[in-house]
């Protein structure tokens, strides 16, 4: 979680992708970056969205139309260290690249199918002619393997949207086919947004020891992801103190997710329905992003390292066993000794709680099945974070340059602003307790 070379490279690549997208407009760039990397806003311009662990698809201007080319294909995807799978996605990634355009744009999508079965793309929540809606069999013929289809329409709205197949949908979404589709308002933002993040929620049944997500699972998923990554592989989000941050969150998983941000009260400012009028906004600290919905959360950044996660306890864990006996409070000493005679290396766990799981796995006491990450991971400045899945950190600093997305390392709290130990005696003090 400190700055690594990989993160530096990834950060630089993110900026380059944004630049490439702008360069690809052939002089139609409505937003640009200054030499210092500061995003500037021109009339009709926008600050480019950043997709943590992901990227934005460059387009070409062809006769006044923004032309994007999506390729549906099988990919090798890494969810986090020690967990890879054969997934399906677009242009080499899951989620597919983020589509970014402006209200009023004429857009064309070339969709090439390199899968072994047919597919389509549905532009989720986008207002368009019925024949462009991408429902295989209903609005168009299926796109057969090897074929390329063209979709073309004019964007009549703005907001946070998504795209996904509407063909063999249960399978194709379960194995990773999805992406974000951001449309900026044509008149710009009423309030400038300094850092605009796009995050797509998903769940995966990648059973321990296997390499292909299982599409037939209804409830017991193994991995819970932001942009198809689990903590601690999810990029840190960064902002400078006082900046306006927007988290655009879409959900194409099979569960609703109560998304929680520490340190601030955010405003829910938009959804698939576009930017909400001021009177419709709500102040919250947790917002449920339902299946098939998107939500925009905005706040003014305050300094610190702040957790940002789904509030479902199992959704901030990696692959874990289900339906195991509950060991909490059970004296396992004698049983463990006897089991060890049959299973050398067996280690009892969970008598006092499950926090020891991360220590055990880090010491190598639990080897675990192949291609499977531990349930709890991540190390912070004060010890194990004991998290996984839909969790990452928002790091806000006073001295960040605008547009600098590199991980600034851990927060150093000012004196007297950190919780500290005052006694190691369990009988300490005279706490009032209910009898
Ligand atoms: Cu969740």
Short mmCIF file of C-alpha atoms and ligand atoms in Angstrom, two decimals:
data_model
loop_
_atom_site.label_atom_id
_atom_site.label_comp_id
_atom_site.label_asym_id
_atom_site.label_seq_id
_atom_site.Cartn_x
_atom_site.Cartn_y
_atom_site.Cartn_z
CA UNK A 1 0.00 0.00 0.00
CA UNK A 2 3.02 2.31 -0.10
CA UNK A 3 4.08 3.79 -3.41
CA UNK A 4 5.44 1.05 -5.61
CA UNK A 5 6.99 1.34 -9.02
CA UNK A 6 4.02 -0.52 -10.46
CA UNK A 7 1.62 2.05 -9.05
CA UNK A 8 3.72 4.89 -10.43
CA UNK A 9 3.70 3.29 -13.86
CA UNK A 10 -0.03 2.55 -13.62
CA UNK A 11 -0.70 6.14 -12.62
CA UNK A 12 1.34 7.52 -15.48
CA UNK A 13 -0.38 5.12 -17.88
CA UNK A 14 -3.76 6.37 -16.67
CA UNK A 15 -2.82 9.94 -17.56
CA UNK A 16 -1.51 8.80 -20.93
CA UNK A 17 -4.73 6.99 -21.73
CA UNK A 18 -6.68 10.13 -20.93
CA UNK A 19 -4.31 12.13 -23.12
CA UNK A 20 -4.61 9.56 -25.91
CA UNK A 21 -8.40 9.83 -25.79
CA UNK A 22 -8.12 13.59 -26.15
CA UNK A 23 -5.51 13.38 -28.87
CA UNK A 24 -7.83 11.01 -30.72
CA UNK A 25 -10.47 13.72 -31.03
CA UNK A 26 -8.49 15.25 -33.89
CA UNK A 27 -8.70 18.82 -32.66
CA UNK A 28 -12.14 18.45 -31.10
CA UNK A 29 -10.65 18.20 -27.61
CA UNK A 30 -12.98 19.82 -25.15
CA UNK A 31 -10.81 19.14 -22.14
CA UNK A 32 -7.07 19.18 -21.88
CA UNK A 33 -4.22 18.85 -19.43
CA UNK A 34 -1.73 21.64 -18.76
CA UNK A 35 2.00 20.97 -18.61
CA UNK A 36 1.72 20.69 -14.82
CA UNK A 37 -0.88 17.95 -15.25
CA UNK A 38 -3.71 20.14 -14.01
CA UNK A 39 -6.99 19.28 -15.71
CA UNK A 40 -8.38 22.47 -17.25
CA UNK A 41 -12.01 22.98 -18.15
CA UNK A 42 -12.84 24.57 -21.46
CA UNK A 43 -16.39 25.53 -22.44
CA UNK A 44 -18.30 22.28 -22.98
CA UNK A 45 -15.28 20.61 -21.40
CA UNK A 46 -14.94 18.15 -18.58
CA UNK A 47 -12.40 16.74 -16.18
CA UNK A 48 -11.77 13.19 -17.46
CA UNK A 49 -13.10 10.36 -15.34
CA UNK A 50 -10.55 8.07 -13.72
CA UNK A 51 -11.37 4.37 -13.52
CA UNK A 52 -9.21 2.86 -10.74
CA UNK A 53 -7.41 -0.26 -12.04
CA UNK A 54 -9.12 0.40 -15.37
CA UNK A 55 -8.89 2.69 -18.35
CA UNK A 56 -10.80 4.91 -20.77
CA UNK A 57 -11.34 3.85 -24.39
CA UNK A 58 -9.85 6.28 -26.94
CA UNK A 59 -12.09 7.17 -29.87
CA UNK A 60 -11.63 8.49 -33.40
CA UNK A 61 -13.58 11.34 -34.98
CA UNK A 62 -15.05 10.02 -38.24
CA UNK A 63 -17.19 12.53 -40.17
CA UNK A 64 -18.28 14.26 -36.99
CA UNK A 65 -19.06 11.01 -35.17
CA UNK A 66 -17.12 9.76 -32.15
CA UNK A 67 -16.27 6.19 -33.11
CA UNK A 68 -15.37 3.64 -30.41
CA UNK A 69 -14.33 0.06 -31.15
CA UNK A 70 -15.13 -2.59 -28.55
CA UNK A 71 -13.90 -6.17 -28.86
CA UNK A 72 -15.61 -8.93 -26.85
CA UNK A 73 -13.02 -11.54 -25.96
CA UNK A 74 -11.65 -14.02 -23.44
CA UNK A 75 -8.92 -12.64 -21.21
CA UNK A 76 -6.68 -13.72 -18.38
CA UNK A 77 -7.62 -11.59 -15.38
CA UNK A 78 -5.97 -11.19 -11.98
CA UNK A 79 -8.33 -10.31 -9.11
CA UNK A 80 -5.47 -9.82 -6.67
CA UNK A 81 -2.14 -11.45 -5.83
CA UNK A 82 -2.57 -15.23 -6.09
CA UNK A 83 -5.94 -15.30 -7.84
CA UNK A 84 -6.28 -15.41 -11.62
CA UNK A 85 -9.05 -16.59 -13.88
CA UNK A 86 -10.12 -16.96 -17.47
CA UNK A 87 -12.73 -14.24 -17.78
CA UNK A 88 -14.53 -12.57 -20.66
CA UNK A 89 -14.28 -8.83 -21.16
CA UNK A 90 -13.67 -6.12 -23.71
CA UNK A 91 -10.43 -4.96 -25.35
CA UNK A 92 -8.30 -7.05 -23.01
CA UNK A 93 -9.86 -6.15 -19.67
CA UNK A 94 -12.71 -6.63 -17.23
CA UNK A 95 -14.41 -4.33 -16.69
CA UNK A 96 -14.16 -3.23 -20.30
CA UNK A 97 -12.74 0.23 -20.86
CA UNK A 98 -14.83 3.17 -19.65
CA UNK A 99 -16.68 5.01 -22.43
CA UNK A 100 -16.63 8.76 -21.98
CA UNK A 101 -18.56 11.24 -24.13
CA UNK A 102 -20.56 14.46 -23.93
CA UNK A 103 -24.33 15.01 -24.12
CA UNK A 104 -25.21 15.89 -27.70
CA UNK A 105 -22.40 13.78 -29.21
CA UNK A 106 -23.16 11.50 -32.12
CA UNK A 107 -21.47 8.20 -31.19
CA UNK A 108 -20.77 4.99 -33.12
CA UNK A 109 -19.74 1.72 -31.49
CA UNK A 110 -18.14 -0.98 -33.56
CA UNK A 111 -18.51 -4.23 -31.64
CA UNK A 112 -16.37 -7.15 -32.77
CA UNK A 113 -17.17 -10.57 -31.34
CA UNK A 114 -14.08 -12.70 -30.69
CA UNK A 115 -15.91 -15.08 -28.35
CA UNK A 116 -16.93 -18.59 -29.36
CA UNK A 117 -20.62 -17.80 -28.88
CA UNK A 118 -22.78 -14.91 -30.01
CA UNK A 119 -23.12 -11.69 -28.02
CA UNK A 120 -24.60 -8.16 -28.15
CA UNK A 121 -24.10 -4.95 -26.18
CA UNK A 122 -26.93 -3.27 -24.34
CA UNK A 123 -26.35 0.42 -23.50
CA UNK A 124 -27.86 0.35 -20.03
CA UNK A 125 -30.02 3.39 -19.29
CA UNK A 126 -29.17 5.19 -22.51
CA UNK A 127 -32.03 6.85 -24.42
CA UNK A 128 -31.79 5.61 -27.99
CA UNK A 129 -33.78 4.12 -30.90
CA UNK A 130 -35.21 0.69 -30.06
CA UNK A 131 -33.08 -1.04 -32.70
CA UNK A 132 -29.88 0.21 -31.01
CA UNK A 133 -30.80 -1.17 -27.56
CA UNK A 134 -28.77 -4.32 -27.99
CA UNK A 135 -31.18 -7.02 -26.77
CA UNK A 136 -30.29 -10.07 -28.88
CA UNK A 137 -33.34 -11.49 -30.63
CA UNK A 138 -35.56 -8.54 -29.64
CA UNK A 139 -33.86 -5.44 -30.99
CA UNK A 140 -31.29 -7.01 -33.33
CA UNK A 141 -29.89 -10.33 -34.53
CA UNK A 142 -27.17 -11.80 -32.29
CA UNK A 143 -23.59 -10.85 -33.19
CA UNK A 144 -22.11 -14.18 -34.30
CA UNK A 145 -18.49 -15.11 -33.53
CA UNK A 146 -16.20 -13.19 -35.89
CA UNK A 147 -18.80 -10.57 -36.82
CA UNK A 148 -18.63 -6.82 -36.18
CA UNK A 149 -21.82 -4.82 -35.65
CA UNK A 150 -22.18 -1.04 -35.65
CA UNK A 151 -24.40 0.84 -33.22
CA UNK A 152 -24.95 4.55 -33.79
CA UNK A 153 -27.03 7.13 -31.90
CA UNK A 154 -26.99 10.65 -30.50
CA UNK A 155 -26.53 11.11 -26.75
CA UNK A 156 -29.57 12.96 -25.41
CA UNK A 157 -28.71 12.84 -21.71
CA UNK A 158 -25.87 12.97 -19.21
CA UNK A 159 -25.05 10.84 -16.21
CA UNK A 160 -23.39 7.67 -14.99
CA UNK A 161 -24.34 4.66 -17.09
CA UNK A 162 -23.14 1.15 -17.92
CA UNK A 163 -22.92 -1.34 -20.79
CA UNK A 164 -23.17 -5.12 -20.82
CA UNK A 165 -24.26 -7.99 -23.09
CA UNK A 166 -27.94 -8.88 -23.52
CA UNK A 167 -27.14 -12.33 -24.94
CA UNK A 168 -26.55 -15.40 -22.77
CA UNK A 169 -26.63 -12.70 -20.14
CA UNK A 170 -26.30 -14.85 -17.03
CA UNK A 171 -23.05 -16.38 -18.29
CA UNK A 172 -21.53 -13.38 -20.05
CA UNK A 173 -21.99 -11.04 -17.10
CA UNK A 174 -20.93 -13.65 -14.53
CA UNK A 175 -17.57 -14.00 -16.28
CA UNK A 176 -16.87 -10.26 -16.48
CA UNK A 177 -18.49 -8.58 -19.50
CA UNK A 178 -19.47 -5.08 -18.38
CA UNK A 179 -18.24 -1.50 -18.41
CA UNK A 180 -19.05 2.09 -17.43
CA UNK A 181 -20.48 4.65 -19.86
CA UNK A 182 -20.06 8.23 -18.61
CA UNK A 183 -21.84 11.09 -20.37
CA UNK A 184 -20.83 14.60 -19.30
CA UNK A 185 -23.41 17.41 -19.37
CA UNK A 186 -23.11 19.59 -22.48
CA UNK A 187 -23.10 22.81 -20.44
CA UNK A 188 -20.40 21.61 -18.05
CA UNK A 189 -20.82 21.12 -14.31
CA UNK A 190 -22.48 23.74 -12.10
CA UNK A 191 -19.84 22.94 -9.49
CA UNK A 192 -16.43 21.90 -10.73
CA UNK A 193 -15.57 18.29 -9.84
CA UNK A 194 -11.83 17.94 -9.29
CA UNK A 195 -11.51 14.14 -9.05
CA UNK A 196 -14.07 12.01 -10.79
CA UNK A 197 -13.78 8.25 -10.11
CA UNK A 198 -15.76 5.48 -11.83
CA UNK A 199 -16.21 2.17 -10.00
CA UNK A 200 -18.19 -0.85 -11.17
CA UNK A 201 -19.32 -3.37 -8.52
CA UNK A 202 -19.38 -7.05 -9.28
CA UNK A 203 -19.37 -10.51 -7.68
CA UNK A 204 -17.73 -13.71 -8.84
CA UNK A 205 -18.09 -17.38 -8.01
CA UNK A 206 -14.43 -18.29 -8.44
CA UNK A 207 -14.45 -21.36 -6.24
CA UNK A 208 -11.20 -22.12 -4.38
CA UNK A 209 -8.78 -24.00 -6.59
CA UNK A 210 -10.62 -23.19 -9.86
CA UNK A 211 -9.79 -20.86 -12.77
CA UNK A 212 -13.18 -20.01 -14.31
CA UNK A 213 -15.96 -18.05 -12.62
CA UNK A 214 -19.03 -20.29 -12.17
CA UNK A 215 -22.12 -18.62 -13.69
CA UNK A 216 -24.69 -20.87 -12.00
CA UNK A 217 -24.22 -19.48 -8.48
CA UNK A 218 -27.12 -17.40 -7.10
CA UNK A 219 -25.96 -16.32 -3.65
CA UNK A 220 -22.67 -17.74 -2.36
CA UNK A 221 -20.09 -15.74 -4.26
CA UNK A 222 -16.37 -15.95 -3.50
CA UNK A 223 -15.10 -12.55 -4.67
CA UNK A 224 -16.58 -9.06 -4.35
CA UNK A 225 -14.90 -6.47 -6.54
CA UNK A 226 -14.44 -2.79 -7.37
CA UNK A 227 -13.57 -2.72 -11.09
CA UNK A 228 -12.92 -6.48 -10.99
CA UNK A 229 -10.23 -6.22 -8.28
CA UNK A 230 -10.26 -7.12 -4.58
CA UNK A 231 -8.49 -5.35 -1.72
CA UNK A 232 -5.53 -4.94 -1.44
CA UNK A 233 -5.20 -4.93 -5.24
CA UNK A 234 -7.69 -2.08 -5.60
CA UNK A 235 -5.96 1.23 -6.33
CA UNK A 236 -5.91 3.82 -3.58
CA UNK A 237 -8.10 6.82 -4.38
CA UNK A 238 -6.38 10.16 -3.76
CA UNK A 239 -7.47 13.79 -3.48
CA UNK A 240 -6.14 17.10 -2.27
CA UNK A 241 -7.73 18.70 0.80
CA UNK A 242 -10.71 20.84 -0.24
CA UNK A 243 -11.17 19.27 -3.64
CA UNK A 244 -14.63 18.13 -4.74
CA UNK A 245 -14.52 14.36 -5.28
CA UNK A 246 -17.16 12.38 -7.12
CA UNK A 247 -17.46 8.60 -6.83
CA UNK A 248 -19.58 7.27 -9.69
CA UNK A 249 -20.64 3.78 -8.66
CA UNK A 250 -22.41 1.27 -10.88
CA UNK A 251 -23.64 -2.16 -9.84
CA UNK A 252 -23.81 -5.10 -12.25
CA UNK A 253 -23.43 -7.72 -9.52
CA UNK A 254 -26.21 -9.90 -8.11
CA UNK A 255 -26.43 -8.13 -4.72
CA UNK A 256 -27.26 -4.62 -3.54
CA UNK A 257 -24.28 -2.93 -1.92
CA UNK A 258 -24.44 -0.35 0.89
CA UNK A 259 -21.43 1.75 -0.05
CA UNK A 260 -19.89 3.56 2.90
CA UNK A 261 -17.34 6.39 2.95
CA UNK A 262 -15.51 7.32 6.17
CA UNK A 263 -14.61 10.85 7.28
CA UNK A 264 -17.27 12.80 5.42
CA UNK A 265 -20.96 13.13 4.80
CA UNK A 266 -21.37 12.85 1.07
CA UNK A 267 -24.21 14.08 -1.08
CA UNK A 268 -25.93 11.70 -3.47
CA UNK A 269 -25.94 13.96 -6.53
CA UNK A 270 -26.92 11.77 -9.46
CA UNK A 271 -27.67 8.38 -10.94
CA UNK A 272 -28.60 6.73 -14.22
CA UNK A 273 -31.16 9.54 -14.31
CA UNK A 274 -28.40 12.15 -14.65
CA UNK A 275 -27.42 14.95 -12.30
CA UNK A 276 -30.13 15.44 -9.69
CA UNK A 277 -31.57 18.89 -8.99
CA UNK A 278 -30.23 20.32 -5.70
CA UNK A 279 -33.56 19.77 -3.92
CA UNK A 280 -33.43 16.03 -4.71
CA UNK A 281 -29.95 15.46 -3.26
CA UNK A 282 -29.52 13.61 0.03
CA UNK A 283 -26.78 13.80 2.61
CA UNK A 284 -25.66 10.31 3.63
CA UNK A 285 -22.68 8.31 4.84
CA UNK A 286 -23.88 5.02 3.32
CA UNK A 287 -25.78 4.67 0.07
CA UNK A 288 -27.24 1.44 -1.27
CA UNK A 289 -26.34 0.98 -4.91
CA UNK A 290 -28.94 -1.51 -6.11
CA UNK A 291 -28.45 -4.13 -8.79
CA UNK A 292 -28.61 -2.45 -12.20
CA UNK A 293 -28.37 1.04 -10.64
CA UNK A 294 -25.74 3.75 -10.52
CA UNK A 295 -25.20 6.44 -7.89
CA UNK A 296 -22.96 9.53 -7.83
CA UNK A 297 -21.54 10.40 -4.40
CA UNK A 298 -19.83 13.78 -3.91
CA UNK A 299 -17.90 15.27 -1.04
CA UNK A 300 -15.27 17.85 -0.20
CA UNK A 301 -12.06 16.02 0.70
CA UNK A 302 -10.71 16.30 4.26
CA UNK A 303 -7.17 15.21 5.15
CA UNK A 304 -6.54 11.65 6.32
CA UNK A 305 -6.64 8.02 5.27
CA UNK A 306 -10.28 7.07 4.98
CA UNK A 307 -11.82 3.65 4.47
CA UNK A 308 -14.23 3.34 1.54
CA UNK A 309 -16.07 0.02 1.31
CA UNK A 310 -19.25 -1.99 1.01
CA UNK A 311 -20.86 -2.35 4.43
CA UNK A 312 -21.88 -6.00 3.99
CA UNK A 313 -19.32 -7.73 6.23
CA UNK A 314 -18.82 -10.66 3.87
CA UNK A 315 -18.27 -8.31 0.94
CA UNK A 316 -15.03 -7.01 2.47
CA UNK A 317 -13.59 -10.52 2.63
CA UNK A 318 -11.97 -12.66 -0.03
CA UNK A 319 -12.81 -16.31 -0.71
CA UNK A 320 -13.94 -17.97 2.49
CA UNK A 321 -15.58 -21.20 3.59
CA UNK A 322 -19.36 -21.30 3.93
CA UNK A 323 -21.45 -23.39 6.32
CA UNK A 324 -18.56 -24.20 8.67
CA UNK A 325 -19.28 -24.90 12.36
CA UNK A 326 -19.05 -21.74 14.48
CA UNK A 327 -15.85 -22.09 16.57
CA UNK A 328 -16.18 -18.85 18.59
CA UNK A 329 -15.92 -19.58 22.32
CA UNK A 330 -15.28 -23.30 21.77
CA UNK A 331 -12.28 -24.79 23.62
CA UNK A 332 -10.59 -26.60 20.77
CA UNK A 333 -7.29 -27.42 22.51
CA UNK A 334 -7.81 -31.14 23.04
CA UNK A 335 -9.72 -31.70 19.81
CA UNK A 336 -6.99 -29.91 17.84
CA UNK A 337 -4.32 -32.14 19.38
CA UNK A 338 -6.25 -35.25 18.37
CA UNK A 339 -6.97 -33.96 14.85
CA UNK A 340 -3.26 -33.20 14.39
CA UNK A 341 -2.46 -36.89 14.84
CA UNK A 342 -4.56 -37.57 11.72
CA UNK A 343 -3.81 -34.30 9.86
CA UNK A 344 -0.29 -33.08 10.65
CA UNK A 345 -0.15 -29.28 10.47
CA UNK A 346 -3.84 -28.85 11.34
CA UNK A 347 -4.37 -25.59 13.19
CA UNK A 348 -7.42 -24.72 15.21
CA UNK A 349 -8.83 -21.27 14.63
CA UNK A 350 -11.59 -18.92 15.65
CA UNK A 351 -11.83 -19.64 19.37
CA UNK A 352 -11.36 -15.97 20.28
CA UNK A 353 -12.58 -14.56 16.97
CA UNK A 354 -11.21 -14.74 13.43
CA UNK A 355 -8.67 -11.93 13.35
CA UNK A 356 -5.86 -14.48 13.75
CA UNK A 357 -6.71 -15.78 10.27
CA UNK A 358 -4.58 -13.11 8.58
CA UNK A 359 -1.59 -13.78 10.86
CA UNK A 360 -1.83 -17.51 10.24
CA UNK A 361 -1.95 -17.12 6.47
CA UNK A 362 0.91 -14.62 6.47
CA UNK A 363 3.05 -16.97 8.56
CA UNK A 364 2.25 -19.71 6.04
CA UNK A 365 0.34 -21.87 8.53
CA UNK A 366 -2.64 -22.07 6.19
CA UNK A 367 -1.46 -23.03 2.72
CA UNK A 368 -4.97 -22.82 1.29
CA UNK A 369 -6.16 -24.14 -2.08
CA UNK A 370 -4.25 -23.06 -5.19
CA UNK A 371 -5.31 -19.87 -7.00
CA UNK A 372 -7.08 -18.63 -3.86
CA UNK A 373 -6.33 -15.53 -1.79
CA UNK A 374 -6.70 -15.46 1.99
CA UNK A 375 -10.01 -14.21 3.38
CA UNK A 376 -8.32 -11.20 5.05
CA UNK A 377 -5.43 -9.19 3.66
CA UNK A 378 -3.70 -5.81 3.64
CA UNK A 379 -1.24 -4.20 6.02
CA UNK A 380 -1.51 -0.60 7.23
CA UNK A 381 0.86 1.62 9.24
CA UNK A 382 -0.46 0.11 12.50
CA UNK A 383 -0.83 -3.54 11.52
CA UNK A 384 -3.06 -5.89 9.59
CA UNK A 385 -6.14 -4.35 7.99
CA UNK A 386 -8.03 -7.68 7.95
CA UNK A 387 -9.99 -6.74 4.84
CA UNK A 388 -10.52 -8.01 1.31
CA UNK A 389 -13.10 -7.64 -1.43
CA UNK A 390 -14.90 -4.30 -1.79
CA UNK A 391 -12.54 -2.15 0.28
CA UNK A 392 -9.98 0.50 -0.46
CA UNK A 393 -8.56 3.70 1.05
CA UNK A 394 -9.19 7.31 0.07
CA UNK A 395 -6.01 9.27 0.86
CA UNK A 396 -6.46 13.02 1.17
CA UNK A 397 -3.43 15.28 1.56
CA UNK A 398 -2.88 19.06 1.74
CA UNK A 399 0.09 19.07 -0.59
CA UNK A 400 -1.02 16.98 -3.56
CA UNK A 401 -0.65 18.57 -6.96
CA UNK A 402 -3.94 18.74 -8.85
CA UNK A 403 -4.17 15.75 -11.17
CA UNK A 404 -1.50 13.76 -9.28
CA UNK A 405 -3.01 10.33 -8.62
CA UNK A 406 0.06 8.64 -7.11
CA UNK A 407 -0.32 6.93 -3.75
CA UNK A 408 1.09 9.44 -1.22
CA UNK A 409 1.94 6.82 1.44
CA UNK A 410 0.31 6.66 4.87
CA UNK A 411 -1.22 9.64 6.66
CA UNK A 412 0.75 11.16 9.55
CA UNK A 413 -1.89 12.39 12.00
CA UNK A 414 -1.14 15.67 13.83
CA UNK A 415 -0.20 15.30 17.51
CA UNK A 416 -3.11 14.36 19.81
CA UNK A 417 -5.34 13.29 16.92
CA UNK A 418 -4.74 9.55 17.09
CA UNK A 419 -6.31 6.99 19.43
CA UNK A 420 -3.74 5.57 21.86
CA UNK A 421 -3.39 2.97 24.63
CA UNK A 422 -3.86 4.31 28.17
CA UNK A 423 -3.88 1.02 30.16
CA UNK A 424 -3.20 -2.70 29.72
CA UNK A 425 -5.18 -3.72 32.81
CA UNK A 426 -8.62 -5.23 31.97
CA UNK A 427 -9.83 -3.98 35.39
CA UNK A 428 -8.86 -0.41 34.50
CA UNK A 429 -11.20 2.42 35.51
CA UNK A 430 -14.81 2.29 36.67
CA UNK A 431 -16.87 1.78 33.50
CA UNK A 432 -20.62 1.72 34.02
CA UNK A 433 -21.93 -1.71 33.02
CA UNK A 434 -25.45 -3.04 32.93
CA UNK A 435 -26.13 -5.83 35.41
CU1 LIG B 1 -21.61 -5.41 -0.82
#
